[in-house]
Short mmCIF file of C-alpha atoms (C1' of nucleotides) in Angstrom, two decimals:
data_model
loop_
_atom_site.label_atom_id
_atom_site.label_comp_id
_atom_site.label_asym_id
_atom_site.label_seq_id
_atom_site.Cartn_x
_atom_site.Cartn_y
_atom_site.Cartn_z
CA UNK A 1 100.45 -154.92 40.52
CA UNK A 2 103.28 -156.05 43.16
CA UNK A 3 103.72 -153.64 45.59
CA UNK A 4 107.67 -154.09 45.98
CA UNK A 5 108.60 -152.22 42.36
CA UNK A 6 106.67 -149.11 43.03
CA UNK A 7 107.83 -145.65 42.55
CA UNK A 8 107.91 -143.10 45.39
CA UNK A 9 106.19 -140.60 42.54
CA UNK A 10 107.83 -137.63 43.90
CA UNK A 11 111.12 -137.10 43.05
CA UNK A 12 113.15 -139.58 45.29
CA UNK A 13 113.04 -142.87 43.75
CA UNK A 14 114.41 -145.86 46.09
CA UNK A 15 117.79 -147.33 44.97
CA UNK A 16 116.94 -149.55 42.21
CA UNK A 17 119.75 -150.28 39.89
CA UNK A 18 117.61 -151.35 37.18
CA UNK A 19 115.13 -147.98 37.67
CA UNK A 20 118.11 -145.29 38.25
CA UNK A 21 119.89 -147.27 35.10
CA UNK A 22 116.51 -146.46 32.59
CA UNK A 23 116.04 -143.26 34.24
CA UNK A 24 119.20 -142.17 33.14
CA UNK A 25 118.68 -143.92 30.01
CA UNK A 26 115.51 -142.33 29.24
CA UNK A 27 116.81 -138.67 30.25
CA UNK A 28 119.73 -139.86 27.73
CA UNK A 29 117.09 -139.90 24.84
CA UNK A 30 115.61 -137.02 25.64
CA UNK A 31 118.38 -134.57 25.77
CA UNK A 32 120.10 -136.26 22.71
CA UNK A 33 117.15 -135.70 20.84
CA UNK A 34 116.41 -132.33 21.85
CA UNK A 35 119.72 -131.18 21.72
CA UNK A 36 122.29 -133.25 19.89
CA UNK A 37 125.35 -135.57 20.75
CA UNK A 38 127.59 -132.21 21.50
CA UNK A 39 124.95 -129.80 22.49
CA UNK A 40 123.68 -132.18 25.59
CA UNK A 41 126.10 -132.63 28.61
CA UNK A 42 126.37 -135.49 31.26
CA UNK A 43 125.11 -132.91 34.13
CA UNK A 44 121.85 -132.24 32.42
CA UNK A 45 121.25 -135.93 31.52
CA UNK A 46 121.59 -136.33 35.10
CA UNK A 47 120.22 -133.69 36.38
CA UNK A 48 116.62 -134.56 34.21
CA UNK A 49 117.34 -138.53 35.96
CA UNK A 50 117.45 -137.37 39.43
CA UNK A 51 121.07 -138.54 40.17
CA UNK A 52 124.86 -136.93 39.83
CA UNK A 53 126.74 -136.62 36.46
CA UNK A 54 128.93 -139.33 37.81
CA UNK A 55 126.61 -142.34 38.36
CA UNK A 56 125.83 -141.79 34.18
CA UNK A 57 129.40 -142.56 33.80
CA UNK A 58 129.56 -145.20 36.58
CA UNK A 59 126.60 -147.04 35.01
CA UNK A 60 127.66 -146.44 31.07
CA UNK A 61 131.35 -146.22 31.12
CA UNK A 62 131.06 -143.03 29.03
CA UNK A 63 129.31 -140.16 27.26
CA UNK A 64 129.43 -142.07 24.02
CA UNK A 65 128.73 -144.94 25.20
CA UNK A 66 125.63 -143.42 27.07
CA UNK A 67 124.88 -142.55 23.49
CA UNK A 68 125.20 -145.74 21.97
CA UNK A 69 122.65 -147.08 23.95
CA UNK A 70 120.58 -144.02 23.78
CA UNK A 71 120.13 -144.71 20.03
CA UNK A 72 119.27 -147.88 20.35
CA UNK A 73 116.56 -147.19 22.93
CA UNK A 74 115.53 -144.69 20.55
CA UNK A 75 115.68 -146.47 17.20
CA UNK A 76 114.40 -149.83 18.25
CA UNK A 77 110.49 -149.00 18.90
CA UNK A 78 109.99 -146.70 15.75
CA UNK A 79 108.18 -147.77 12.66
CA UNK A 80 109.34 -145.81 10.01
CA UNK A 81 106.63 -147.01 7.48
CA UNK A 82 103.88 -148.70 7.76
CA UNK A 83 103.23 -152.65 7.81
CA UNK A 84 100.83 -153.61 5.07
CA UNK A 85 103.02 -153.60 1.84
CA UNK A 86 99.69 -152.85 -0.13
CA UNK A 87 99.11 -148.39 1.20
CA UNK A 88 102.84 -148.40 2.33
CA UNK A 89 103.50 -145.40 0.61
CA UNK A 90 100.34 -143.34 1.66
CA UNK A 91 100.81 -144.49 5.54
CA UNK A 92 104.27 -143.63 4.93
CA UNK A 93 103.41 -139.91 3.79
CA UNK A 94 99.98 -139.69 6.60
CA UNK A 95 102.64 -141.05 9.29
CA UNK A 96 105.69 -138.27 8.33
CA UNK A 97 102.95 -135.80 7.92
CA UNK A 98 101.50 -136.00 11.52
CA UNK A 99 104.86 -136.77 13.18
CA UNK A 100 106.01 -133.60 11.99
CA UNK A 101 103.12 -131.75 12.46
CA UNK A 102 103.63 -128.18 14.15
CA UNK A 103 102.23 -129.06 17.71
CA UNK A 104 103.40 -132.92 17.65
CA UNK A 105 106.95 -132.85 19.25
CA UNK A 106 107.83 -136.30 20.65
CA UNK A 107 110.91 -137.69 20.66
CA UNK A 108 111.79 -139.55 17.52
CA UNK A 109 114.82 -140.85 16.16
CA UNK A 110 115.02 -138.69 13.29
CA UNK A 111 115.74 -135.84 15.24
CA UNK A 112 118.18 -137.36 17.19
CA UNK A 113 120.53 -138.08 14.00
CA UNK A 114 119.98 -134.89 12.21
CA UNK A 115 120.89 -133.23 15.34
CA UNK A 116 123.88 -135.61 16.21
CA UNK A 117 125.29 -136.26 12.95
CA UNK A 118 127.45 -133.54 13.55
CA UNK A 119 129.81 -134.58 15.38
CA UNK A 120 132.09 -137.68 13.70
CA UNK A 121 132.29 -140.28 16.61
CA UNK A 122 128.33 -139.64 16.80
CA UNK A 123 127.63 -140.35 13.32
CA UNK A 124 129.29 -143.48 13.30
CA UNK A 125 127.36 -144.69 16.14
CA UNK A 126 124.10 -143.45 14.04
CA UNK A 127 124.93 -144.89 11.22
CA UNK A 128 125.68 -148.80 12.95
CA UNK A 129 121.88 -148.14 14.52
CA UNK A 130 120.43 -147.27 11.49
CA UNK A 131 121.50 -150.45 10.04
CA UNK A 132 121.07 -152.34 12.65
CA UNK A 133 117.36 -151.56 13.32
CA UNK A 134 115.14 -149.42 10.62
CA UNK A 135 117.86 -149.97 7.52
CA UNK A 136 117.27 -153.91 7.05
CA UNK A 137 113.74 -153.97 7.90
CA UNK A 138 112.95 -151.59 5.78
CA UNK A 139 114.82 -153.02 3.24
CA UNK A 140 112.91 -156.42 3.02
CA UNK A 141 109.84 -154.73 3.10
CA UNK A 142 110.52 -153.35 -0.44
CA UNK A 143 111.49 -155.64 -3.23
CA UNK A 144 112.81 -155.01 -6.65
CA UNK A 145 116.28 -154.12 -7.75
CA UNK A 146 118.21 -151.28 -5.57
CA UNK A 147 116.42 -152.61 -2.71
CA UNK A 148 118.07 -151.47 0.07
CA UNK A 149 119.40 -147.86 -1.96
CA UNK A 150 115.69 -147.35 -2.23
CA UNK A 151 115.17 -147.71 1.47
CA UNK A 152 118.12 -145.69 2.37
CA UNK A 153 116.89 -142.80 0.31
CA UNK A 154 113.41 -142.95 1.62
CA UNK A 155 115.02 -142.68 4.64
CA UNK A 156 116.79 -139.54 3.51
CA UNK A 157 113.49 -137.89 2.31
CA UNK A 158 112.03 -138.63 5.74
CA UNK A 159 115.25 -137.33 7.25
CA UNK A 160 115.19 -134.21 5.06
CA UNK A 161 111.51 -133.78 5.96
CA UNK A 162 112.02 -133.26 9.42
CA UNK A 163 114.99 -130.99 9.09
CA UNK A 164 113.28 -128.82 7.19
CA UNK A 165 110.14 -128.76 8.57
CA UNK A 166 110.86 -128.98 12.43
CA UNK A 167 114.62 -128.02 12.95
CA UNK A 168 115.32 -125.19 10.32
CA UNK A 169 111.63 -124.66 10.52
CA UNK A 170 111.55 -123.24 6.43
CA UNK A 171 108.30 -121.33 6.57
CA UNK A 172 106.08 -123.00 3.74
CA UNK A 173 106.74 -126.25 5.15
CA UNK A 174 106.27 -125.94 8.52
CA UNK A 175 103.51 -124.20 7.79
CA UNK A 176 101.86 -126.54 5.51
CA UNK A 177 98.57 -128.55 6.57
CA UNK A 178 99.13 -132.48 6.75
CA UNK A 179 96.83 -133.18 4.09
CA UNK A 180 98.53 -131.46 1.63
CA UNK A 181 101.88 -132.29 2.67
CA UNK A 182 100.87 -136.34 2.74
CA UNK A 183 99.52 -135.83 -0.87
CA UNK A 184 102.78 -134.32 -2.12
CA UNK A 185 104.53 -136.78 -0.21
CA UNK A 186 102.97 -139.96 -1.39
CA UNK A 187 103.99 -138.94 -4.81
CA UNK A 188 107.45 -138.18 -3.95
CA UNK A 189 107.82 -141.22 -2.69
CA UNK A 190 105.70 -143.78 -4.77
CA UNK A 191 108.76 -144.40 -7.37
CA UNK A 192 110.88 -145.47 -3.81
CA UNK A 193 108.26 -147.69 -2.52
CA UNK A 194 105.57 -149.56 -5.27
CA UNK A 195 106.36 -150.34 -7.98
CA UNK A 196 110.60 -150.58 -8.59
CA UNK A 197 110.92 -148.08 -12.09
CA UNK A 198 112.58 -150.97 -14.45
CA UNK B 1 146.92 -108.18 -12.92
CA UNK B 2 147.90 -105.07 -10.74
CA UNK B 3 151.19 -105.79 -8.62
CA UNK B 4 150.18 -104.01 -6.20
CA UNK B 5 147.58 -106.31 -4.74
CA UNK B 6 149.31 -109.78 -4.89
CA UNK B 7 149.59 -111.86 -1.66
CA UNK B 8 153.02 -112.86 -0.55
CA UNK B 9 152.12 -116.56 -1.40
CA UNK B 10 154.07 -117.90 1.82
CA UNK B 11 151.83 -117.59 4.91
CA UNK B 12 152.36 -114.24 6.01
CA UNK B 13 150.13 -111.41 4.20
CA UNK B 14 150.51 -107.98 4.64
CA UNK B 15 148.64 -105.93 6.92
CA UNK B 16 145.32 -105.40 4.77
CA UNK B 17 142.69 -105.38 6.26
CA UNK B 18 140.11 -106.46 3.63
CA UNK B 19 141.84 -109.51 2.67
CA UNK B 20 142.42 -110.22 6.04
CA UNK B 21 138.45 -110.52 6.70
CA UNK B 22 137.89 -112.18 3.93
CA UNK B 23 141.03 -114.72 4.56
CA UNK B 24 138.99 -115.47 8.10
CA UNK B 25 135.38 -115.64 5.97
CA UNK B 26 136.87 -118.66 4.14
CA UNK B 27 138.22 -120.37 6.83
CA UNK B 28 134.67 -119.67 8.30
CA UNK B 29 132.77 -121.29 6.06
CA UNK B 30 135.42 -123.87 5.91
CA UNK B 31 135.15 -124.46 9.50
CA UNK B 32 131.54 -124.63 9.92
CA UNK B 33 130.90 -126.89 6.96
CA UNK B 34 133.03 -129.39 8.42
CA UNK B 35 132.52 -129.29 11.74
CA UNK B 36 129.14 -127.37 12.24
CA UNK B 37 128.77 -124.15 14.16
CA UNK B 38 129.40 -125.80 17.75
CA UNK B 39 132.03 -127.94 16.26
CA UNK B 40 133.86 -125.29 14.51
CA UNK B 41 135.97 -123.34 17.62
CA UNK B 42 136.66 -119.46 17.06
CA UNK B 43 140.72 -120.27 17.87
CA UNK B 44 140.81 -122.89 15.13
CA UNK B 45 139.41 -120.49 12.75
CA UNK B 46 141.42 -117.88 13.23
CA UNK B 47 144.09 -120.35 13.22
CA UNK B 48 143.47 -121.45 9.86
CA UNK B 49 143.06 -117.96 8.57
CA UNK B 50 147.25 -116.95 9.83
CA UNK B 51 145.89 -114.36 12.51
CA UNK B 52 144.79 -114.76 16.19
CA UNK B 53 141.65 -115.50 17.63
CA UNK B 54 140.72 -112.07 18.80
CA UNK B 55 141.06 -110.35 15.52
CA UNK B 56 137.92 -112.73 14.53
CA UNK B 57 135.93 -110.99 17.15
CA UNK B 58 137.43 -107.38 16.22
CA UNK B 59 136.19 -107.27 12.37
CA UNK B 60 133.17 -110.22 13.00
CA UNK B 61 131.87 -109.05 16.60
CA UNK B 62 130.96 -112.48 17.84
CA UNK B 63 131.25 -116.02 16.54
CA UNK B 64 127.12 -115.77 15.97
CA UNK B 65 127.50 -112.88 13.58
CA UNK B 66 130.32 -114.38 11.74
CA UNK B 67 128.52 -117.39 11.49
CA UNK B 68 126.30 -114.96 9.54
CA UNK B 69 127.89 -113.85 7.08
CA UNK B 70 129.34 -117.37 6.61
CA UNK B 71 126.48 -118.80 5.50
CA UNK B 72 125.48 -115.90 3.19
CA UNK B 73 128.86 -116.72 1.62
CA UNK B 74 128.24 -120.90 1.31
CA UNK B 75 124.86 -119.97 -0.28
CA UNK B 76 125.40 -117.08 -2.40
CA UNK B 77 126.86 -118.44 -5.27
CA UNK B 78 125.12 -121.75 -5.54
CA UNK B 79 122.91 -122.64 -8.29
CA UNK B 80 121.06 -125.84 -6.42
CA UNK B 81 119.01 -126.19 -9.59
CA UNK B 82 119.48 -126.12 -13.22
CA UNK B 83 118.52 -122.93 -14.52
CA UNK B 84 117.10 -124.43 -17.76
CA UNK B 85 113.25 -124.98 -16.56
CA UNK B 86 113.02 -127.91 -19.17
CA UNK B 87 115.61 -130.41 -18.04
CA UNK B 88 115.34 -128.92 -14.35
CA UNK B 89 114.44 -132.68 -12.81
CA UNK B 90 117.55 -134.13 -14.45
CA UNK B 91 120.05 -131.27 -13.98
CA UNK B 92 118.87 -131.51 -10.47
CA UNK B 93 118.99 -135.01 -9.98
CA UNK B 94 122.42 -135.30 -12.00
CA UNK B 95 124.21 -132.70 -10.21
CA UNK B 96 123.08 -133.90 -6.64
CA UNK B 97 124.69 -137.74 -7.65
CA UNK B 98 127.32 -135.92 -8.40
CA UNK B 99 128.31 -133.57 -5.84
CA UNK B 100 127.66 -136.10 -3.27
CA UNK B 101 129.84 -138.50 -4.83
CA UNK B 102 132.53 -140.54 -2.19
CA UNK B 103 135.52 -138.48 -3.85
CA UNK B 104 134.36 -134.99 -4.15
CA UNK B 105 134.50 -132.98 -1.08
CA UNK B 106 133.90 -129.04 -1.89
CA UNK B 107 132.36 -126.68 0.67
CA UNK B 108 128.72 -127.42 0.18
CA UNK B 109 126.20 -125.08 1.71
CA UNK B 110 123.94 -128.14 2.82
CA UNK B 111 126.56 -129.60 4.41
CA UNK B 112 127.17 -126.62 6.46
CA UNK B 113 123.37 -126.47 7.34
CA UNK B 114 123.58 -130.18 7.83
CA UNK B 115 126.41 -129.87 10.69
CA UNK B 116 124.79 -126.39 12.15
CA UNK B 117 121.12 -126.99 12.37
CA UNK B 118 122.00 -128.81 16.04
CA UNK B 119 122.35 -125.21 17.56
CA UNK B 120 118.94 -123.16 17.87
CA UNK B 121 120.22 -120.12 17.14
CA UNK B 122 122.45 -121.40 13.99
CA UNK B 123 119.46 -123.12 13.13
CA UNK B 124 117.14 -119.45 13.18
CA UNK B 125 120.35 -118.00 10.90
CA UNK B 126 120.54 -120.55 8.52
CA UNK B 127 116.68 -120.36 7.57
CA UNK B 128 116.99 -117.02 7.28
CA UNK B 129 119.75 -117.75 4.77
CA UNK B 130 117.86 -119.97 3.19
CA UNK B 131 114.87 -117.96 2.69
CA UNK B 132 117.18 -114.69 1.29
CA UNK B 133 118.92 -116.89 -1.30
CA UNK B 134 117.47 -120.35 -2.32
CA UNK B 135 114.34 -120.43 -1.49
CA UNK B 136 113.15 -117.22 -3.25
CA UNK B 137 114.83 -118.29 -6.29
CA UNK B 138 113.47 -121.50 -6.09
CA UNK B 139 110.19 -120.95 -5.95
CA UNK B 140 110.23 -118.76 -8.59
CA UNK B 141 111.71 -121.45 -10.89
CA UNK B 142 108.61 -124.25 -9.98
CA UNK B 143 105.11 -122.62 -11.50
CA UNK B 144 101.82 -124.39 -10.28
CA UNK B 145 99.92 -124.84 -6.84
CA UNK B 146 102.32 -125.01 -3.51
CA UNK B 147 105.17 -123.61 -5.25
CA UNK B 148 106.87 -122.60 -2.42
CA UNK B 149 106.39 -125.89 -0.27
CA UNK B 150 107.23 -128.36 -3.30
CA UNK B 151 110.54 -125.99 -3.35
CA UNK B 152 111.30 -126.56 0.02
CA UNK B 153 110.38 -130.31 -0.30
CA UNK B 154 113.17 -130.55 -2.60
CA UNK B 155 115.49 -128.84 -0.69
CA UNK B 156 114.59 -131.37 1.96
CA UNK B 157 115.06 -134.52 -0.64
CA UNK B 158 118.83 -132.60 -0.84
CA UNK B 159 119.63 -132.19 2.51
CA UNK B 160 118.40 -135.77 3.04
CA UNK B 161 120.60 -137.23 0.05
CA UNK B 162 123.73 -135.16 1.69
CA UNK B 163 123.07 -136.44 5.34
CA UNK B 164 122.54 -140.11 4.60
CA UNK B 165 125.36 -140.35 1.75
CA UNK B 166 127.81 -138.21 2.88
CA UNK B 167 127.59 -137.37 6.96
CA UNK B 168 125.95 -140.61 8.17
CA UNK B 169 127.67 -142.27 5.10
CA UNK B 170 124.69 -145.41 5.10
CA UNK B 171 126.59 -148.24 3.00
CA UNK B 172 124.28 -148.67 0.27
CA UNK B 173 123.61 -144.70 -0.61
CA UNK B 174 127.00 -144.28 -0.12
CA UNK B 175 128.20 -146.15 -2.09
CA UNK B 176 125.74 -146.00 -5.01
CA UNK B 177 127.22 -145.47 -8.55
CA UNK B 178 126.11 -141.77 -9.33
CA UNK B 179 124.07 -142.73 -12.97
CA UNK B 180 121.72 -145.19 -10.62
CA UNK B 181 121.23 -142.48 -7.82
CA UNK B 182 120.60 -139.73 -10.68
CA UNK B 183 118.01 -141.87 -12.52
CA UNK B 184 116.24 -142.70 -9.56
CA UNK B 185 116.51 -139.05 -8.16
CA UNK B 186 114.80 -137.99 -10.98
CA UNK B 187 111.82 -139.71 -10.53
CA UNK B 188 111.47 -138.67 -7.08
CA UNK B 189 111.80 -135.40 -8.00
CA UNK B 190 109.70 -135.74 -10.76
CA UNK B 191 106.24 -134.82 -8.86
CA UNK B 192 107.99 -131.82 -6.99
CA UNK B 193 109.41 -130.32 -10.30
CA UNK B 194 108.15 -130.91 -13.19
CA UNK B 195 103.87 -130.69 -13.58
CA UNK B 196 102.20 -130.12 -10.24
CA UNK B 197 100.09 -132.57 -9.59
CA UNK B 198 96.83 -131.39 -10.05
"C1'" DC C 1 121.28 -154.93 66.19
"C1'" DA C 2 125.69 -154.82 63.69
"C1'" DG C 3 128.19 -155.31 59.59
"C1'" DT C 4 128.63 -155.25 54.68
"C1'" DG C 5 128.25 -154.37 49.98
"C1'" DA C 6 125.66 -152.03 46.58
"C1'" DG C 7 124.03 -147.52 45.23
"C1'" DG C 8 125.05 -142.66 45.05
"C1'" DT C 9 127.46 -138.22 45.94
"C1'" DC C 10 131.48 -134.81 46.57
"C1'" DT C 11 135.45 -132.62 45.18
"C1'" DA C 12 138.43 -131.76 41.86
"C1'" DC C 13 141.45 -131.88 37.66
"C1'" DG C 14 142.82 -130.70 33.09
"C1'" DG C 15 141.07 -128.86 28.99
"C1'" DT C 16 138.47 -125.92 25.74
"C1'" DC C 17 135.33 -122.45 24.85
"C1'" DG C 18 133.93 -117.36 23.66
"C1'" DT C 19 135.34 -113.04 24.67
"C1'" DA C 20 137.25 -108.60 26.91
"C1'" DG C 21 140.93 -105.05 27.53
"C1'" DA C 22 145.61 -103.69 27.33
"C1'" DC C 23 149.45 -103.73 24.54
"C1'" DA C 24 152.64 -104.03 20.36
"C1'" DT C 25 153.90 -102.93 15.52
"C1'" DA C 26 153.87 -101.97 10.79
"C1'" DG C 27 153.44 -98.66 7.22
"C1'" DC C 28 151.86 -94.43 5.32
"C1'" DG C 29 151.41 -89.06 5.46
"C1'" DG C 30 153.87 -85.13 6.64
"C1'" DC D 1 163.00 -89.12 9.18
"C1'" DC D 2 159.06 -88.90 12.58
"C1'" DG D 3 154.78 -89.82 14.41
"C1'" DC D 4 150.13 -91.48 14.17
"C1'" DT D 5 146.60 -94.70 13.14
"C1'" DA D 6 145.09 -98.89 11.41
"C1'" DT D 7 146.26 -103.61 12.06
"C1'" DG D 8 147.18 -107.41 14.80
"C1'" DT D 9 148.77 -109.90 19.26
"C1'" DC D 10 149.09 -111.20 24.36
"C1'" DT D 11 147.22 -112.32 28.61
"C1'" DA D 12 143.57 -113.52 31.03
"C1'" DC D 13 138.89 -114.36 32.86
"C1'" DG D 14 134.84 -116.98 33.90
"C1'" DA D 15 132.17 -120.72 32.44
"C1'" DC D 16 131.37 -125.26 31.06
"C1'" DC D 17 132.89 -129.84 29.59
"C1'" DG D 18 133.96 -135.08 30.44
"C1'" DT D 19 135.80 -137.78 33.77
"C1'" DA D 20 138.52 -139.86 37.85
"C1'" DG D 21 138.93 -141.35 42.74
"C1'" DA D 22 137.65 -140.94 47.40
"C1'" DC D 23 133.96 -140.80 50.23
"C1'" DC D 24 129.27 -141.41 52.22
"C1'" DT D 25 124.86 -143.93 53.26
"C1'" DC D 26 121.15 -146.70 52.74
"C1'" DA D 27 119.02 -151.27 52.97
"C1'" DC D 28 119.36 -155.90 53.53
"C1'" DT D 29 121.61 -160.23 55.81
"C1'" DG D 30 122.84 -162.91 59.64
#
DNA sequence: CAGTGAGGTCTACGGTCGTAGACATAGCGG
DNA sequence: CCGCTATGTCTACGACCGTAGACCTCACTG
């Protein structure tokens, strides 16, 4: 709309602060996720924004730091499950189903910590986001005793999903159609999610 | 029982060259479940093992191939299911709450897949692993439609339990009394064991 | 148009990594 | 007792890593 925030398009993008700053940012997600904490380096996350390895520092103050914000940025838009607590376990199941679908590749959070969670300092930094942003929603959304365990091992199914099926890549499961998968899924997790088992 | 084989007990071992290797395998395996394949430095194996870091590379070839033949060691002699097809949900269920418990620490094999997976290439090893020793098993142990999927399913629900309760270390899975987590493992496992669902 | 500060780059350091080739040594066969 | 081979070590190379400090340069202000 205002003609003063534009982007050049191609390649050179004015000095913005604010623009270089999410650039890096979003590069930050990106490699993290494809990656891993260890297996992505400053130069590449700079590289993919345009700028030197040193302006990520200069704006971030460090490579973990970089990735403490990175998780956040990557963790805050997602919704794990669905909203209406009435088909929250099938749109759970359709929703893992698709995202992990054989073509589908964006960048989601999940991969991110599965491929992070290697490294110690990383995990840590997972673990604080996971709380902070899918880990208590999620855990108001279901009621009934064991609330929050119940959340955090729904989490771990989804987790466990998408390792399996997208990073190690087992063949039957990566393999498998979504329909069949979200069936098997919803049952799976059906004792998590509707009705707490006494 | 024969004298002629012992080990000297104090660091130093004499010049064999088969318990040598195998000295180095354990470390290996040690090395890479705790700190994953990048994590896990040839040196510090070696170091760990009482020889050099070049003598890994003389009986191993590279650190891929050792990597190898590390995880056919972690998943060779695992049983990740009960054997007795009746109770197979609760075995399974039991034994996962318990291995994953805040105190015990062995060598796990999905802890080593857990820490690896980051790398491509450890990744492409480690499902081939998984295919030669769980998986076939497995899915010979679940009868009905999807065998083979619903036996990598579970092996996902694992990996998922050992990621969020023991590597990310989430508060309330973490630190879950193990008779809660098995009794609500069991029903989650329930639809992926037991009868297949239609 | 000149100066000034923000925005960005250059060069480099210390460290670790995987690995290659030359070298040392222990221990058994003669 | 001697020598030979398996067993193991030493030194080093090239590459990449995260990061620090000095330097440049653009764009706006007066």
């Amino acid at each position: 709309m205002s003609e003063d925030t534009q982007e050049p398009g191609d390649g050179s993008r004015r000095r913005d602060a604010g623009a270089t700053r999410e650039a890096i940012l979003l590069s930050a997600v990106e490699a993290f996720t494809r990656a891993g904490y260890d297996g992505a380096g400053v130069r590449e996350v700079a590289g993919n924004a345009g700028v030197t390895a040193m302006l990520v520092n200069r704006y971030f103050g460090s490579k973990e730091h970089l990735f403490v914000e990175a998780v956040d940025r990557s963790f805050a838009p997602r919704t794990v499950v669905g909203d209406d607590p009435d088909a929250l376990t099938e749109q759970t199941a359709i929703s893992l189903a698709a995202r992990t679908a054989p073509d589908a590749d964006d960048l989601d959070p999940f991969l991110l910590m599965l491929r992070s969670a290697a490294n110690p300092r990383a995990a840590e930094i997972i673990r604080a986001g996971v709380g902070r942003h899918v880990g208590r929603h999620l855990t108001d959304l279901l009621s009934g005793p064991d609330a929050a365990a119940r959340a955090e091992l729904l989490l771990s199914l989804i987790a466990g999903v998408w390792l399996m099926r997208k990073v190690v890549a087992t063949p039957a499961l990566a393999g498998m159609d979504q329909d069949s998968l979200a069936r098997l899924l919803t049952d799976v997790m059906r004792p998590l999610i509707d009705p707490p088992p006494a």
